[in-house]
Amino acid sequence: EAQVTQNPRYLITVTGKKLTVTCSQNMNHEYMSWYRQDPGLGLRQIYYSMNVEVTDKGDVPEGYKVSRKEKRNFPLILESPSPNQTSLYFCASSPGPHRANTEAFFGQGTRLTVV
Amino acid sequence: SQQGEEDPQALSIQEGENATMNCSYKTSINNLQWYRQNSGRGLVHLILIRSNEREKHSGRLRVTLDTSKKSSSLLITASRAADTASYFCATAMNYGGSQGNLIFGKGTKLSVKP
C-alpha cells in the first residue's frame, strides 16, 4: 500500500532533550516536506527536500534540522526542543514539486508535547 | 507566509444540504488544491485545479477557480455526516524559489449533522 509513515505518533519529551521524528515513503517520491500544524495558524512548512541531499528551509525552520540521505527517508530533528515546538507535525511526499501539478501524500501525524 | 484564506472558518449544515467553502489567495498561482483532514489525522488530497482551468468535478465535489479574483470555491453536494472534517486550500506558486511548495490556508471546519 502506498503510504507515508511517521514515527512516533505521540511523543512527550522534556525541554532540551534531542529527538528525531522519522518519516518514510514507499512511493519513490522525489519531493518531501515537513509541516507543523497549530490551532489558528493552519499548516506551515518547516523544511522541504527536492531530492537526495537537497534540502531547503520552509517558512518556520528555526529550531529544526532535516537530512535526506536516502530517497525514502526524511527525518526531522529537534536538537534542543522547547515548549513552543509543541505541535502536530506532518510529513508529506509528492512525485515532484507542486508547480508540476502534483498532489501531496501526508503521513498520519506526530503529536509532540515539550514540557 | 500564509497565501490562502478559507471562508467561512466554520460551517454547520444538515445532512443532504450542500456545503460551499471559499478560498482567497494573494499571488499568482500555478495550481490550487483542496485537502480534507479528519480530526487530528493526516490530510487527504481531494482535487487539484490548474490555473488555466475554471471548473473541475470529482464525484460530489465541484471546484471553481477565478484567477482574476484570486479565489476558489469548493462545493460538496448532498453532504453526509462522514463529510464532517476540516477542509484546506493550498496553492502552488509559479514564480520564485519556492515553486515546488504548497502554501496552506487555515481551513474551514465543516460539521454535517445527521
Short mmCIF file of C-alpha atoms in Angstrom, two decimals:
data_model
loop_
_atom_site.label_atom_id
_atom_site.label_comp_id
_atom_site.label_asym_id
_atom_site.label_seq_id
_atom_site.Cartn_x
_atom_site.Cartn_y
_atom_site.Cartn_z
CA GLU A 1 0.00 0.00 0.00
CA ALA A 2 1.33 3.42 -0.95
CA GLN A 3 1.91 5.39 2.21
CA VAL A 4 3.90 7.88 4.21
CA THR A 5 4.80 6.55 7.65
CA GLN A 6 5.74 8.73 10.57
CA ASN A 7 7.01 7.61 13.92
CA PRO A 8 6.27 8.07 16.69
CA ARG A 9 2.60 9.08 16.55
CA TYR A 10 2.71 10.62 20.01
CA LEU A 11 5.67 11.92 21.97
CA ILE A 12 6.05 13.76 25.24
CA THR A 13 9.54 15.00 25.97
CA VAL A 14 11.38 17.47 28.15
CA THR A 15 12.98 20.73 27.12
CA GLY A 16 16.45 20.29 25.65
CA LYS A 17 16.33 16.55 25.04
CA LYS A 18 17.21 15.87 21.42
CA LEU A 19 14.65 13.93 19.44
CA THR A 20 14.07 12.66 15.93
CA VAL A 21 10.78 12.09 14.18
CA THR A 22 11.14 9.64 11.32
CA CYS A 23 9.34 9.79 8.01
CA SER A 24 9.42 7.16 5.31
CA GLN A 25 7.58 6.87 1.99
CA ASN A 26 7.30 3.86 -0.30
CA MET A 27 6.24 5.65 -3.49
CA ASN A 28 9.70 6.57 -4.81
CA HIS A 29 8.78 10.25 -4.49
CA GLU A 30 11.47 12.85 -5.02
CA TYR A 31 9.85 15.68 -3.07
CA MET A 32 9.29 15.56 0.70
CA SER A 33 8.23 18.16 3.26
CA TRP A 34 7.68 18.67 6.94
CA TYR A 35 4.83 20.82 8.26
CA ARG A 36 3.66 21.83 11.68
CA GLN A 37 0.01 22.49 12.43
CA ASP A 38 -1.05 24.81 15.22
CA PRO A 39 -4.57 26.00 16.14
CA GLY A 40 -5.48 29.16 14.28
CA LEU A 41 -2.32 29.06 12.17
CA GLY A 42 -3.02 26.22 9.78
CA LEU A 43 -0.13 24.25 8.28
CA ARG A 44 3.24 25.87 7.99
CA GLN A 45 6.16 24.35 6.15
CA ILE A 46 9.32 23.70 8.16
CA TYR A 47 11.71 22.19 5.63
CA TYR A 48 11.48 20.53 2.27
CA SER A 49 13.66 18.37 0.08
CA MET A 50 13.66 18.24 -3.70
CA ASN A 51 15.77 15.07 -3.81
CA VAL A 52 18.51 13.15 -2.04
CA GLU A 53 21.00 15.52 -0.36
CA VAL A 54 18.93 18.56 -1.44
CA THR A 55 17.09 20.30 1.40
CA ASP A 56 15.89 23.85 1.96
CA LYS A 57 14.14 25.94 4.57
CA GLY A 58 10.42 26.48 4.59
CA ASP A 59 8.57 29.21 6.45
CA VAL A 60 9.38 28.18 10.03
CA PRO A 61 12.76 26.35 10.08
CA GLU A 62 14.18 27.74 13.35
CA GLY A 63 14.94 25.01 15.87
CA TYR A 64 14.71 22.16 13.36
CA LYS A 65 17.10 20.17 11.20
CA VAL A 66 16.49 17.64 8.47
CA SER A 67 18.50 15.26 6.36
CA ARG A 68 17.84 13.36 3.15
CA LYS A 69 20.44 10.65 2.79
CA GLU A 70 18.07 8.23 1.06
CA LYS A 71 15.15 8.92 -1.20
CA ARG A 72 12.58 7.23 1.02
CA ASN A 73 13.51 8.80 4.38
CA PHE A 74 13.29 12.37 5.60
CA PRO A 75 13.78 12.61 9.38
CA LEU A 76 13.00 15.76 11.35
CA ILE A 77 15.48 16.51 14.13
CA LEU A 78 14.90 18.78 17.11
CA GLU A 79 18.33 19.28 18.64
CA SER A 80 17.09 21.14 21.73
CA PRO A 81 13.28 21.10 21.86
CA SER A 82 11.46 23.95 23.55
CA PRO A 83 7.81 24.25 24.66
CA ASN A 84 6.97 26.44 21.63
CA GLN A 85 7.68 23.42 19.44
CA THR A 86 4.72 21.62 20.96
CA SER A 87 2.63 20.96 17.87
CA LEU A 88 1.18 18.44 15.45
CA TYR A 89 3.76 17.55 12.81
CA PHE A 90 3.13 16.14 9.36
CA CYS A 91 5.46 14.68 6.79
CA ALA A 92 4.36 14.74 3.16
CA SER A 93 5.73 13.47 -0.11
CA SER A 94 4.95 14.01 -3.78
CA PRO A 95 6.35 12.81 -7.11
CA GLY A 96 7.80 16.24 -7.78
CA PRO A 97 7.45 19.93 -6.94
CA HIS A 98 3.85 21.14 -6.74
CA ARG A 99 4.24 23.63 -9.57
CA ALA A 100 4.26 20.50 -11.72
CA ASN A 101 0.68 19.84 -10.63
CA THR A 102 1.47 17.09 -8.18
CA GLU A 103 -0.52 16.30 -5.06
CA ALA A 104 0.91 15.76 -1.60
CA PHE A 105 0.57 12.50 0.30
CA PHE A 106 0.56 13.01 4.05
CA GLY A 107 1.60 10.86 6.96
CA GLN A 108 -0.73 10.37 9.93
CA GLY A 109 0.96 12.98 12.03
CA THR A 110 3.11 13.13 15.16
CA ARG A 111 1.71 14.92 18.18
CA LEU A 112 4.67 16.34 20.09
CA THR A 113 4.48 17.85 23.55
CA VAL A 114 7.56 19.51 25.03
CA VAL A 115 7.36 20.17 28.76
CA SER B 1 3.77 33.18 4.69
CA GLN B 2 0.04 32.50 4.52
CA GLN B 3 -1.27 32.53 0.99
CA GLY B 4 -4.77 31.09 1.08
CA GLU B 5 -7.54 32.13 3.42
CA GLU B 6 -10.65 29.99 3.70
CA ASP B 7 -14.08 31.34 4.41
CA PRO B 8 -16.05 30.61 6.49
CA GLN B 9 -13.86 29.39 9.36
CA ALA B 10 -16.64 27.06 10.45
CA LEU B 11 -19.77 25.77 8.77
CA SER B 12 -22.57 23.66 10.22
CA ILE B 13 -25.22 22.11 7.97
CA GLN B 14 -27.75 19.28 7.91
CA GLU B 15 -27.16 16.06 6.06
CA GLY B 16 -28.33 16.33 2.46
CA GLU B 17 -27.59 20.05 2.18
CA ASN B 18 -24.82 21.47 0.04
CA ALA B 19 -21.67 22.93 1.62
CA THR B 20 -19.71 25.73 0.00
CA MET B 21 -16.28 26.82 1.15
CA ASN B 22 -14.27 29.65 -0.32
CA CYS B 23 -10.57 30.30 -0.60
CA SER B 24 -8.85 33.54 -1.47
CA TYR B 25 -5.17 33.91 -2.22
CA LYS B 26 -2.76 36.74 -2.80
CA THR B 27 -0.28 35.97 -5.56
CA SER B 28 -0.20 34.36 -8.97
CA ILE B 29 -0.51 30.58 -8.79
CA ASN B 30 0.27 27.54 -10.88
CA ASN B 31 -2.45 25.39 -9.32
CA LEU B 32 -4.76 25.27 -6.33
CA GLN B 33 -5.51 22.13 -4.37
CA TRP B 34 -8.11 21.17 -1.79
CA TYR B 35 -7.40 18.78 1.07
CA ARG B 36 -9.53 17.22 3.77
CA GLN B 37 -8.45 16.46 7.34
CA ASN B 38 -10.41 14.32 9.73
CA SER B 39 -9.86 15.35 13.33
CA GLY B 40 -6.12 15.35 14.08
CA ARG B 41 -5.29 12.97 11.24
CA GLY B 42 -3.27 13.36 8.06
CA LEU B 43 -4.54 15.46 5.18
CA VAL B 44 -6.02 13.73 2.17
CA HIS B 45 -5.89 15.24 -1.29
CA LEU B 46 -9.32 15.89 -2.82
CA ILE B 47 -8.86 17.76 -6.07
CA LEU B 48 -6.36 19.89 -8.00
CA ILE B 49 -7.33 22.67 -10.37
CA ARG B 50 -4.76 24.27 -12.68
CA SER B 51 -4.54 28.00 -13.22
CA ASN B 52 -5.89 27.66 -16.76
CA GLU B 53 -8.96 25.71 -15.62
CA ARG B 54 -12.17 27.30 -14.37
CA GLU B 55 -14.11 24.36 -13.02
CA LYS B 56 -13.48 20.76 -12.07
CA HIS B 57 -15.65 17.94 -10.76
CA SER B 58 -14.92 14.81 -8.80
CA GLY B 59 -17.89 12.81 -7.54
CA ARG B 60 -19.86 15.11 -5.22
CA LEU B 61 -17.13 17.75 -5.31
CA ARG B 62 -17.12 20.76 -7.56
CA VAL B 63 -14.26 23.23 -7.54
CA THR B 64 -14.16 26.57 -9.30
CA LEU B 65 -11.24 28.90 -9.81
CA ASP B 66 -11.36 32.59 -10.68
CA THR B 67 -7.82 33.81 -11.21
CA SER B 68 -8.96 37.39 -11.84
CA LYS B 69 -10.42 37.50 -8.32
CA LYS B 70 -7.76 35.20 -6.89
CA SER B 71 -10.39 32.96 -5.40
CA SER B 72 -11.64 29.39 -5.47
CA SER B 73 -14.67 27.61 -4.09
CA LEU B 74 -15.29 24.02 -3.08
CA LEU B 75 -18.85 22.75 -3.25
CA ILE B 76 -19.82 19.47 -1.63
CA THR B 77 -23.26 18.40 -2.80
CA ALA B 78 -25.70 16.23 -0.84
CA SER B 79 -23.47 16.26 2.22
CA ARG B 80 -23.20 13.29 4.57
CA ALA B 81 -22.22 13.03 8.21
CA ALA B 82 -18.98 11.40 7.02
CA ASP B 83 -18.04 14.69 5.29
CA THR B 84 -17.51 16.24 8.73
CA ALA B 85 -13.87 17.36 8.63
CA SER B 86 -11.65 20.38 8.10
CA TYR B 87 -11.04 21.46 4.53
CA PHE B 88 -7.92 23.29 3.40
CA CYS B 89 -6.99 25.02 0.20
CA ALA B 90 -3.34 25.03 -0.81
CA THR B 91 -1.66 26.97 -3.57
CA ALA B 92 1.44 26.25 -5.62
CA MET B 93 3.01 29.43 -6.89
CA ASN B 94 4.51 29.79 -10.32
CA TYR B 95 7.33 32.15 -9.50
CA GLY B 96 10.12 32.49 -7.02
CA GLY B 97 12.42 29.96 -5.40
CA SER B 98 9.65 28.05 -3.68
CA GLN B 99 7.79 26.99 -6.79
CA GLY B 100 7.75 23.45 -5.50
CA ASN B 101 5.94 24.24 -2.30
CA LEU B 102 2.32 24.20 -1.25
CA ILE B 103 1.10 27.04 0.93
CA PHE B 104 -1.93 26.17 3.03
CA GLY B 105 -4.76 28.27 4.34
CA LYS B 106 -6.11 27.94 7.87
CA GLY B 107 -9.03 25.74 6.89
CA THR B 108 -12.80 25.57 7.14
CA LYS B 109 -14.26 23.28 9.78
CA LEU B 110 -17.35 21.58 8.36
CA SER B 111 -19.86 19.86 10.59
CA VAL B 112 -22.63 17.84 8.97
CA LYS B 113 -25.43 16.89 11.34
CA PRO B 114 -27.35 13.68 10.70
#
